mmCIF file of C-alpha atoms in Angstrom:
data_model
loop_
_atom_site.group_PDB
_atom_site.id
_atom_site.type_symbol
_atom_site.label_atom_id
_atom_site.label_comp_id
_atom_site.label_asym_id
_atom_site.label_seq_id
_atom_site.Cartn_x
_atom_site.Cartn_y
_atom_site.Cartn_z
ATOM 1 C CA UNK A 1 144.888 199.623 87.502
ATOM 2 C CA UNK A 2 145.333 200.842 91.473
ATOM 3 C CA UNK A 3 145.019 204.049 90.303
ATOM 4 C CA UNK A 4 141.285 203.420 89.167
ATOM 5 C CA UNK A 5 140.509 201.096 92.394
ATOM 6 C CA UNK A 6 138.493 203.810 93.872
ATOM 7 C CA UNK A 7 136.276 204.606 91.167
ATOM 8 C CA UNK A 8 135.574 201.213 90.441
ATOM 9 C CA UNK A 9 134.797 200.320 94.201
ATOM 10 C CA UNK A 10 131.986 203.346 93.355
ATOM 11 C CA UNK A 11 130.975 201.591 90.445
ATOM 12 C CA UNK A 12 131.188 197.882 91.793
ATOM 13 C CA UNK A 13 128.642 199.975 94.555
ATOM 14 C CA UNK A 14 126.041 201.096 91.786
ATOM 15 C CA UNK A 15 126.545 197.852 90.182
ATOM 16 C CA UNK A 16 125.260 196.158 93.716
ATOM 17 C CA UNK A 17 122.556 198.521 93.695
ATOM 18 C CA UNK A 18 121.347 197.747 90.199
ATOM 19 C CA UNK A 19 121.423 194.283 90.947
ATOM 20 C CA UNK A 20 118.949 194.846 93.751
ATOM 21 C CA UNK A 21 116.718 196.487 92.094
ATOM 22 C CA UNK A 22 117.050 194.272 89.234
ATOM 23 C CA UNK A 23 116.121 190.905 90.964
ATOM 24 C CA UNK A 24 112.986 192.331 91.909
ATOM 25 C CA UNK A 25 111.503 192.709 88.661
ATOM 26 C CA UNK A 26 113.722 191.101 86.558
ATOM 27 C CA UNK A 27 111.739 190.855 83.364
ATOM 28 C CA UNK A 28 112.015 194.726 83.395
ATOM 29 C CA UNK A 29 114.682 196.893 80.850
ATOM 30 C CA UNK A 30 117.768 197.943 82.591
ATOM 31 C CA UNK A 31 119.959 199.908 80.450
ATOM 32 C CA UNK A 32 122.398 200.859 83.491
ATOM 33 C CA UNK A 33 122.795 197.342 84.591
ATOM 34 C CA UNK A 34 123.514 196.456 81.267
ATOM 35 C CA UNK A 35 126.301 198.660 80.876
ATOM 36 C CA UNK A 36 127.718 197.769 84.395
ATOM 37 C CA UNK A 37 127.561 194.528 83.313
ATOM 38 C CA UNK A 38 130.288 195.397 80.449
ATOM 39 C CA UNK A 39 132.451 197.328 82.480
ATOM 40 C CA UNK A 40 132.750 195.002 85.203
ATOM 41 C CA UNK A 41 133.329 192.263 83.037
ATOM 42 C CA UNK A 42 136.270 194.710 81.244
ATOM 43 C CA UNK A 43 137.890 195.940 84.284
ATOM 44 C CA UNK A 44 137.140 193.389 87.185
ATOM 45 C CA UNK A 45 139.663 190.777 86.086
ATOM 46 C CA UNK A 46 142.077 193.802 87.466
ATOM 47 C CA UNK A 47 141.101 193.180 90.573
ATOM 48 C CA UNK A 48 140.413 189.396 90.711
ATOM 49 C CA UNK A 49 141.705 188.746 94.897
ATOM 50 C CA UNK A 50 139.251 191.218 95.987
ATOM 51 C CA UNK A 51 136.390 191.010 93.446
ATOM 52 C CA UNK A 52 136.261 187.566 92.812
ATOM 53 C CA UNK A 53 132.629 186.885 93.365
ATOM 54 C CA UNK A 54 131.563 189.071 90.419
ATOM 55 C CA UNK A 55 131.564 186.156 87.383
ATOM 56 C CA UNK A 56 129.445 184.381 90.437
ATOM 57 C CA UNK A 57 126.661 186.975 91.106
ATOM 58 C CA UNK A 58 126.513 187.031 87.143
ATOM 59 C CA UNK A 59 126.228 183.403 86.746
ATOM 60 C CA UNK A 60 123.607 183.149 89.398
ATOM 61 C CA UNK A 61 121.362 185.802 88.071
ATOM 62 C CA UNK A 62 121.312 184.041 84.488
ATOM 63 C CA UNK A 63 120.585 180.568 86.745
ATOM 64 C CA UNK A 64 117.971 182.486 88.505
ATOM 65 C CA UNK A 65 116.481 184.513 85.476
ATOM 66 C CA UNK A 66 117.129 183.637 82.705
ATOM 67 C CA UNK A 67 114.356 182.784 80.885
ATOM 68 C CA UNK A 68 112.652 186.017 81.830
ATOM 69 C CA UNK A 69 115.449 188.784 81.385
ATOM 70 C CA UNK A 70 114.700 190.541 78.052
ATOM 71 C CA UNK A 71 117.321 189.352 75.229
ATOM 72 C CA UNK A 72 119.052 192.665 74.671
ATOM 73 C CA UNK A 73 120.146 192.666 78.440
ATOM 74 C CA UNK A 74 120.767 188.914 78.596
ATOM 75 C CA UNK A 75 122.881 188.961 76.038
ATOM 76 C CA UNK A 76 124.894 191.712 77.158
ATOM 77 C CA UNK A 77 125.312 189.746 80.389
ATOM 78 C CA UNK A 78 126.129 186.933 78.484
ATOM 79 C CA UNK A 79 129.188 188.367 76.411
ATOM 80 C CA UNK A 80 130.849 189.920 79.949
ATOM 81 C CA UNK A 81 130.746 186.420 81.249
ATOM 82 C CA UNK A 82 132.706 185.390 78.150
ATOM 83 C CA UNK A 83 134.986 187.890 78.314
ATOM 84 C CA UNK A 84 136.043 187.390 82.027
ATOM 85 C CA UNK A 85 136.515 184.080 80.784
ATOM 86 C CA UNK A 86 138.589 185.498 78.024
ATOM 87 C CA UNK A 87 140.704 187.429 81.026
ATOM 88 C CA UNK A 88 140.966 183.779 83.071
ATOM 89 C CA UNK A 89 138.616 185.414 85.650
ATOM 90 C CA UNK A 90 135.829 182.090 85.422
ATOM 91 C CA UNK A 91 136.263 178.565 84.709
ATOM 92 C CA UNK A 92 135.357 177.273 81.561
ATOM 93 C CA UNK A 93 133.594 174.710 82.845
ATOM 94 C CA UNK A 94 131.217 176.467 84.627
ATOM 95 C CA UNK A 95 130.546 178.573 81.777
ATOM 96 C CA UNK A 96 130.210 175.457 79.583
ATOM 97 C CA UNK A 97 127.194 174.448 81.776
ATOM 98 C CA UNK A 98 125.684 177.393 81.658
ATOM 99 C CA UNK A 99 125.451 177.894 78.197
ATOM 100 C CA UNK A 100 123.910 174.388 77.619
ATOM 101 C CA UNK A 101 121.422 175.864 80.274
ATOM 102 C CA UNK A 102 120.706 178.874 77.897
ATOM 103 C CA UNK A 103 119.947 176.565 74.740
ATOM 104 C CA UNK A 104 116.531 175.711 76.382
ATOM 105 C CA UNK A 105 115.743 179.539 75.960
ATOM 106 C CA UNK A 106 114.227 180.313 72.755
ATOM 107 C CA UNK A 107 116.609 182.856 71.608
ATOM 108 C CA UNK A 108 118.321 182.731 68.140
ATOM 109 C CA UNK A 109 121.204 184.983 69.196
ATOM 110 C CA UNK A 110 121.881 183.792 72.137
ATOM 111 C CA UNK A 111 121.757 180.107 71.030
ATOM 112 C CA UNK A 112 124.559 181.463 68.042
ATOM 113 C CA UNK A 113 126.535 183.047 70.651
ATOM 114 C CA UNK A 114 127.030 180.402 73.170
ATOM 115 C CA UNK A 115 127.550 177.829 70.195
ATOM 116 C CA UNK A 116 130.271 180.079 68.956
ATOM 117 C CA UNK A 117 132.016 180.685 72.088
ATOM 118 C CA UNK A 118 131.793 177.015 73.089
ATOM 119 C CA UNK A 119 133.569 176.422 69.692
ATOM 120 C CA UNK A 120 136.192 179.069 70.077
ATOM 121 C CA UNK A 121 137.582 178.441 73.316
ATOM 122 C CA UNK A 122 138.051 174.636 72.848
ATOM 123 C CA UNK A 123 139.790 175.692 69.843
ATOM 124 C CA UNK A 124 141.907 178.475 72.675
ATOM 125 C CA UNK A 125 142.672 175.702 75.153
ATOM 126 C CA UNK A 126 144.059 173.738 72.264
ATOM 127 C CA UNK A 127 145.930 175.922 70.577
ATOM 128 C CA UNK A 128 149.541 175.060 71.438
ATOM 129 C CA UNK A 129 149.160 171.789 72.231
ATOM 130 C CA UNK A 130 146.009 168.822 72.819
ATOM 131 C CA UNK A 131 145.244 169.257 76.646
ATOM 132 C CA UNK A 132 144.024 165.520 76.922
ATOM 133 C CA UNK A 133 142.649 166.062 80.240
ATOM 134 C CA UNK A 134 140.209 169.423 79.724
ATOM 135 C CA UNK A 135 139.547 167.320 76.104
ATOM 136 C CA UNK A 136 138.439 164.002 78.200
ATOM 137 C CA UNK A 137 136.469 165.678 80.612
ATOM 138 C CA UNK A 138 134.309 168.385 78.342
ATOM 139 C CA UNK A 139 133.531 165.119 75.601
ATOM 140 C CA UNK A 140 131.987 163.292 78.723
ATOM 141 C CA UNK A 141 130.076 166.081 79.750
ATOM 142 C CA UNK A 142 129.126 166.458 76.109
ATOM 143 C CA UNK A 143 128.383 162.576 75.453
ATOM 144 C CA UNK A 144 125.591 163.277 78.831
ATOM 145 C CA UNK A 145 124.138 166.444 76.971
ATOM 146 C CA UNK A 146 123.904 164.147 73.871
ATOM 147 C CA UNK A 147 121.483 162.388 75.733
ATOM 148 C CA UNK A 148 119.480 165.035 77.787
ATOM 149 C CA UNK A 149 115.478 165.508 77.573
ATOM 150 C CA UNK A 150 115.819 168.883 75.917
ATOM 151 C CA UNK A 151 116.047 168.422 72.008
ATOM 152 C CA UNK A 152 117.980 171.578 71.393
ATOM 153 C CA UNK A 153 120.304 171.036 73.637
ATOM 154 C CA UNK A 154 121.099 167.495 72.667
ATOM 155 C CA UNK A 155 121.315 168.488 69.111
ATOM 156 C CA UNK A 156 124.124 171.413 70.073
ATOM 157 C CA UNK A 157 126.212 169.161 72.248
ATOM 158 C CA UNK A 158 126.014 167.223 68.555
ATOM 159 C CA UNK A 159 126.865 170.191 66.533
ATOM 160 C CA UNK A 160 129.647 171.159 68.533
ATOM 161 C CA UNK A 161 131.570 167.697 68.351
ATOM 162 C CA UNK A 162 130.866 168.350 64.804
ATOM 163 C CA UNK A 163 132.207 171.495 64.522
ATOM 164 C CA UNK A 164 134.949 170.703 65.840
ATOM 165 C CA UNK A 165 135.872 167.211 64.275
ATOM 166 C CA UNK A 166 135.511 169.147 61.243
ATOM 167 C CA UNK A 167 138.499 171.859 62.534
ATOM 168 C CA UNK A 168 140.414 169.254 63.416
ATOM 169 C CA UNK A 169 140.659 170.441 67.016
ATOM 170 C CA UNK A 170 138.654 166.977 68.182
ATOM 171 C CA UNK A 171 139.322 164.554 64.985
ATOM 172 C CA UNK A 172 139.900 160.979 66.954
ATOM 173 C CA UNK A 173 138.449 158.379 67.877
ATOM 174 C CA UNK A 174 136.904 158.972 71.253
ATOM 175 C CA UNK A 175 134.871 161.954 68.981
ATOM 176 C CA UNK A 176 133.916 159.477 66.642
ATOM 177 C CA UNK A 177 132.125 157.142 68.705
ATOM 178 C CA UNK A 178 130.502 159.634 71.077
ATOM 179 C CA UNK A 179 128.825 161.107 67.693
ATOM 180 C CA UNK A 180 128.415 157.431 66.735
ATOM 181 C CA UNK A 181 126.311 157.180 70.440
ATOM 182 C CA UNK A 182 124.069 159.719 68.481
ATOM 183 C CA UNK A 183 122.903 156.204 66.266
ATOM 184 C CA UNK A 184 120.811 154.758 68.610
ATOM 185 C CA UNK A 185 119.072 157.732 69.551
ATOM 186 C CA UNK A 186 114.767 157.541 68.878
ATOM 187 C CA UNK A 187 115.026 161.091 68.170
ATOM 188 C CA UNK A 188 115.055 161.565 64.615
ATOM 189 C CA UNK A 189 116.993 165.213 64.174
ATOM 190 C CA UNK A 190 119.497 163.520 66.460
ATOM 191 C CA UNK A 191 119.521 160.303 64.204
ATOM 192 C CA UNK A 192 119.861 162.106 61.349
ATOM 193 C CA UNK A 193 122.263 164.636 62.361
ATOM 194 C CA UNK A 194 124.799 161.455 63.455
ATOM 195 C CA UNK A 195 124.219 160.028 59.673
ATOM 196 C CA UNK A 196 124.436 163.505 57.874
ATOM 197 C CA UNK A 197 127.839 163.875 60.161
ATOM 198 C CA UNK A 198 129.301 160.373 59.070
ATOM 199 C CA UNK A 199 128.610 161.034 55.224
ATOM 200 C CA UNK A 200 129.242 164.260 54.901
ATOM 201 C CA UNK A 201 132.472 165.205 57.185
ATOM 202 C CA UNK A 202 135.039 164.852 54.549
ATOM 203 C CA UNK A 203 133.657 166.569 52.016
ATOM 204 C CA UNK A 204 133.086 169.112 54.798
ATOM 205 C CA UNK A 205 136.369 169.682 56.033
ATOM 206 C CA UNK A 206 137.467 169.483 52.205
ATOM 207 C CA UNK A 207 135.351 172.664 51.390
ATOM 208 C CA UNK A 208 136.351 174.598 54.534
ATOM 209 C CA UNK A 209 140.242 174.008 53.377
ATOM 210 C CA UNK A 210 139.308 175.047 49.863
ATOM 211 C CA UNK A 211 137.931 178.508 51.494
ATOM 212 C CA UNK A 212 141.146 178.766 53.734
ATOM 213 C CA UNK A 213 143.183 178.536 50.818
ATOM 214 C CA UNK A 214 140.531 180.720 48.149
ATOM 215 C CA UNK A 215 141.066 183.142 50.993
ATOM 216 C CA UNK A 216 144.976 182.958 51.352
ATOM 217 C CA UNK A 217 144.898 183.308 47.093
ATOM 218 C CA UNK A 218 142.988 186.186 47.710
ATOM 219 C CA UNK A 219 145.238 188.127 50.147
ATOM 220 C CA UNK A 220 148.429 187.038 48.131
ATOM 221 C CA UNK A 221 147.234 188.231 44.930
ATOM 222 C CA UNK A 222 145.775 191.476 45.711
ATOM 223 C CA UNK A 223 149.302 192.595 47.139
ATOM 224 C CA UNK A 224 150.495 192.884 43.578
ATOM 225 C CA UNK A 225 146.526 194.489 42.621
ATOM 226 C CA UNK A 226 147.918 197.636 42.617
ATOM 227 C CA UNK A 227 151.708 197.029 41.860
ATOM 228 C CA UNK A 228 153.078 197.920 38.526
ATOM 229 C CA UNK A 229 152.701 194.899 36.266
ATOM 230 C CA UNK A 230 155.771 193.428 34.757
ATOM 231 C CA UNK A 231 156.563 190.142 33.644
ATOM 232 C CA UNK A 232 158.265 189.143 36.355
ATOM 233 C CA UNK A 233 155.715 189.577 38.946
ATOM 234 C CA UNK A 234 153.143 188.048 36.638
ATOM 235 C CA UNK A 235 155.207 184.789 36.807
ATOM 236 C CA UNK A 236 155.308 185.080 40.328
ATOM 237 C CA UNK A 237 151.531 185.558 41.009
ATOM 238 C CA UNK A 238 151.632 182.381 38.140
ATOM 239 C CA UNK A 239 153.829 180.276 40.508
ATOM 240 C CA UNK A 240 151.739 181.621 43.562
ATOM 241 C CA UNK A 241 148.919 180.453 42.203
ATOM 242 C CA UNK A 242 150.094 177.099 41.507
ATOM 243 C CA UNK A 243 151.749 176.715 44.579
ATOM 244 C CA UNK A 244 148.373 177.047 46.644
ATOM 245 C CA UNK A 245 146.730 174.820 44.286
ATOM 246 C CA UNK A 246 149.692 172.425 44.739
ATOM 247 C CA UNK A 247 148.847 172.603 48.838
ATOM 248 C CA UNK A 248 145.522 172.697 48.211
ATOM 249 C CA UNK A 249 145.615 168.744 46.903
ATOM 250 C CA UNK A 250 148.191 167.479 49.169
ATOM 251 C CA UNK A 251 145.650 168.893 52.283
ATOM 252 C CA UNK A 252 142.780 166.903 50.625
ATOM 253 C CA UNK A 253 144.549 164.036 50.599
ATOM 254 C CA UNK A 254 145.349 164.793 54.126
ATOM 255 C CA UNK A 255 141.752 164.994 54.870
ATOM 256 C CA UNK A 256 140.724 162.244 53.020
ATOM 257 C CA UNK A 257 143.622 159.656 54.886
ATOM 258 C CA UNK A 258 144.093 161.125 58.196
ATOM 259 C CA UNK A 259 140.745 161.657 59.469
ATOM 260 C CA UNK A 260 138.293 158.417 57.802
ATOM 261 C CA UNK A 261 135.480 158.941 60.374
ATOM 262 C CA UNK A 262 133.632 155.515 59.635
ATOM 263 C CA UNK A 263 137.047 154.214 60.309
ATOM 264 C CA UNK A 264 137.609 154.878 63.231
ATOM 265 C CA UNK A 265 134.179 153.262 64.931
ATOM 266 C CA UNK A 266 134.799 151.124 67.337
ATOM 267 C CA UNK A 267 131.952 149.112 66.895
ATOM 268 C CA UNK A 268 131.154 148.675 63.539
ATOM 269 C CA UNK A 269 129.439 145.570 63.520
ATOM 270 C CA UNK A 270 126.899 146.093 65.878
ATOM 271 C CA UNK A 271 126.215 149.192 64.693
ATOM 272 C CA UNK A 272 125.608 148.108 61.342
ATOM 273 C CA UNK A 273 123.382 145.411 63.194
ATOM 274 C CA UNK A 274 121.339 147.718 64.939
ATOM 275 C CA UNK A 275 120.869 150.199 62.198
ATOM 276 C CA UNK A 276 119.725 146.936 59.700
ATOM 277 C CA UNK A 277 117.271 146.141 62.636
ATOM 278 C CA UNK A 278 116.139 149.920 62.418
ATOM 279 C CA UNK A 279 115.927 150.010 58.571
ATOM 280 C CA UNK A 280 113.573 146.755 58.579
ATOM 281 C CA UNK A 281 111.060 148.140 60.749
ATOM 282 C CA UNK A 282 111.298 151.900 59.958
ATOM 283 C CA UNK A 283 108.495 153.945 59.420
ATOM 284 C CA UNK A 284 110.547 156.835 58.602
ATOM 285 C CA UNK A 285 110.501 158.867 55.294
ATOM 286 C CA UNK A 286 112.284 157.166 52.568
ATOM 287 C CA UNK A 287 114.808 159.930 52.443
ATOM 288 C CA UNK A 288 115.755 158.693 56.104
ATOM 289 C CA UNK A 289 115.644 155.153 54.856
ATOM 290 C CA UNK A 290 118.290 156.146 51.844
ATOM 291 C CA UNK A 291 120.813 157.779 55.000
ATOM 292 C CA UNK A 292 120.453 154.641 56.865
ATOM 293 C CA UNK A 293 121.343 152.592 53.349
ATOM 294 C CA UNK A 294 124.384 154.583 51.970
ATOM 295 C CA UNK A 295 126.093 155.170 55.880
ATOM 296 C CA UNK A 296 125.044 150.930 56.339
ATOM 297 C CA UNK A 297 126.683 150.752 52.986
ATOM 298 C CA UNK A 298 130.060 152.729 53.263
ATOM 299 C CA UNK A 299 130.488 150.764 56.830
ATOM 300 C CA UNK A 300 130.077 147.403 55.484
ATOM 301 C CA UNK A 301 132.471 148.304 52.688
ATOM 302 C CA UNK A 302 135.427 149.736 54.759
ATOM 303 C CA UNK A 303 134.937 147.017 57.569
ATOM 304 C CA UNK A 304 134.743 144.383 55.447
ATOM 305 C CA UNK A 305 131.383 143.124 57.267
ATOM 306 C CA UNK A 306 129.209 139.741 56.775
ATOM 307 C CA UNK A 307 125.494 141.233 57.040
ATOM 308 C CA UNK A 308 123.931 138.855 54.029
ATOM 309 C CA UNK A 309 120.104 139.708 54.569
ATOM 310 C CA UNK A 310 121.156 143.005 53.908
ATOM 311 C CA UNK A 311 121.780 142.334 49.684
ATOM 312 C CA UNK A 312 118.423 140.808 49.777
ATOM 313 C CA UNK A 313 116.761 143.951 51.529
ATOM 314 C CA UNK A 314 117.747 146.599 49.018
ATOM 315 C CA UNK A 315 117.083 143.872 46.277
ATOM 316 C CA UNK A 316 113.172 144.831 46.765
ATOM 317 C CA UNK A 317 114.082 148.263 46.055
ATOM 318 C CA UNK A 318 115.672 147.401 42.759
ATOM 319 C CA UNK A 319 112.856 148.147 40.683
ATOM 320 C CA UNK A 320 111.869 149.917 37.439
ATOM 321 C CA UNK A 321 109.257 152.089 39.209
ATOM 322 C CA UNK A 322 111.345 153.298 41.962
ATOM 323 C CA UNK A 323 112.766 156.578 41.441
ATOM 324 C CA UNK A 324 115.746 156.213 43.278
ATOM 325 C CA UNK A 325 116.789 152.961 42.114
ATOM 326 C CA UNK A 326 120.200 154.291 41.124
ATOM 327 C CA UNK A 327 121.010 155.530 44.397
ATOM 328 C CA UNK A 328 120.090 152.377 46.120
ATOM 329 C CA UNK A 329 122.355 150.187 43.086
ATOM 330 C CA UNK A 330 125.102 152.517 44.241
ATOM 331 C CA UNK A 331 124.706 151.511 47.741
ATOM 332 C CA UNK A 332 124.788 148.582 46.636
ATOM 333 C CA UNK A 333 128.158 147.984 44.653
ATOM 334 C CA UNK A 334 129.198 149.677 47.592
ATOM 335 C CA UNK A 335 128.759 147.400 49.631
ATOM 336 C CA UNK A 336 130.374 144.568 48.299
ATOM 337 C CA UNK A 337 133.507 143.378 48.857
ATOM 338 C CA UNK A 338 135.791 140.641 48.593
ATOM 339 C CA UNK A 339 134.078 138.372 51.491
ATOM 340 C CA UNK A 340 131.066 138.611 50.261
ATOM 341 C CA UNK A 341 129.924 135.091 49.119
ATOM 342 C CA UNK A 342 129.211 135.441 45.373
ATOM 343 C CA UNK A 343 125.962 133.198 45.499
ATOM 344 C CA UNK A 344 124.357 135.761 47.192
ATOM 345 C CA UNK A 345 125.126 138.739 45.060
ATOM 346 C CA UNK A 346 123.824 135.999 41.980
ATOM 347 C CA UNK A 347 120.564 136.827 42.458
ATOM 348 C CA UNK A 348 121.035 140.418 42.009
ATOM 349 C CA UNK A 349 123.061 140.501 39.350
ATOM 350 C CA UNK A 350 120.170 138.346 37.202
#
């Protein structure tokens, strides 16, 4: 790389320029900046002692501008930042932030880009082993976005615990219950995000398995799609097949044992409470009132919990005219269990 050092100190000098220019009208197209941006993210990492404040004039221009830079350039600026993070040229951290800055900004790609990375390098960091500490830290800062003023942004920081749950990169228990925070929020896509999350994970993690293995099937058999067919190989694509399919159940199981997400709330109880309280006096659509039911439901079931009004609320629902009265008799069966009293389930059953 010292052999280049003196044509990028000329480029580093146009890039200074650009930016100049740039920061006076910086709602204006820059095709030249954009592709200085790229190059200095590619080849400034190779010079990080004496070119260190480059990832900061970046940063600060998106801080400064961002809402007013046309998309095409911001997002060019945006994917050099991420790959001098890639090169170990910024701190995640500080990139983190800044992203969560960007989903205010009312840009599809950009939103899908910062998500992705977000996702991606978590997955990086933990690669080789859980670092506890980077974990720890970037699920507080994500538990405080949960909670922030902007909608979008609350509902990312949501998505992204998701995502990741679901790739088993953050499946535990301190994941759980900062989704499980999520509960008590009075924004509804939030709400019902945190209940979609809690019924749904399993079955989600189960399907994105099935596609890891459909995919592996896919690359083992067509090695032998152009092979000359004998018998032999035909039994071993045969015991291939079954093989995957034979992994394929084992990693459900997995799923379905090792990572029980309503298991592993800390709080059940007063959850359960608070969501009952919620149910009572909702105003929501019914559709939002048959979440609440089956999560209330599947909690009371696997904790074991005493909430007796509860029978005698979806009791009223029981009824020849309601359309979803088998849904709500599913919910609840489920939610009886062996310490329920059976004079209050009497009733019901009559």
């Amino acid at each position: 790389p010292n052999g280049y050092l003196d044509e990028f100190k000329q480029q580093h000098r146009n890039y200074l320029s650009e930016l100049e220019i740039f920061r006076l009208k910086p709602d204006k197209q820059n095709e030249q900046l954009g592709e200085l941006f790229t190059f200095m993210s590619h080849v400034a990492p190779s010079f990080k002692s004496d070119y260190k404040d480059i990832p900061e004039t970046m940063i600060s221009l998106v801080e400064d501008h961002g809402s007013v830079i046309l998309p095409d350039l911001r997002l060019k600026l945006s994917k050099a930042l991420i790959l001098m993070r890639n090169r170990n040229f910024l701190d995640p951290f500080v990139l983190y932030k800044l992203f969560f800055k960007l989903f205010r900004i009312q840009d599809k790609n950009l939103r899908q880009l910062a998500f992705d990375f977000i996702v991606n390098d978590v997955k990086s960091v933990n690669q080789k082993s859980k670092n506890e500490k980077f974990n720890r830290n970037l699920q507080s800062y994500m538990l405080l976005m949960l909670k922030d003023d902007d909608l979008t942004t609350a509902k990312k920081s949501l998505d992204i615990m998701a995502s990741l749950y679901k790739k088993k990169i953050w499946a535990n228990e301190r994941t759980v219950n900062i989704i499980a925070a999520a509960l008590e929020s009075d924004r509804n896509k939030i709400f019902v995000t945190a209940l979609n999350f809690f019924l749904n994970i399993e079955t989600d993690m189960d399907n994105e398995e099935a596609e890891k293995e459909k995919a592996k099937l896919g690359v083992d058999l067509n090695m032998h799609k152009h092979s000359k067919k004998t018998a032999a190989k035909e039994r071993k694509i045969q015991k291939q097949v079954k093989l995957i399919k034979k992994v394929r159940t084992v990693n459900e199981d997995k799923i379905n044992s090792v990572f029980p997400a309503i298991n592993l709330l800390n709080n059940p109880l007063k959850i359960s409470e608070r969501l009952f309280k919620k149910l009572r006096a909702s105003n929501e659509k019914f559709e939002v009132k048959l979440l609440i039911m089956n999560f209330m439901s599947r909690v009371i079931s696997i904790h074991e919990l005493i909430i007796l009004p509860y029978y005698g609320f979806l009791q009223r629902y029981i009824q020849s005219n309601q359309s979803e009265v088998t849904r709500i008799l599913a919910y609840m069966v489920q939610a009886c269990h062996v310490l329920v009293p059976p004079d209050e389930l009497v009733p019901i059953i009559k």
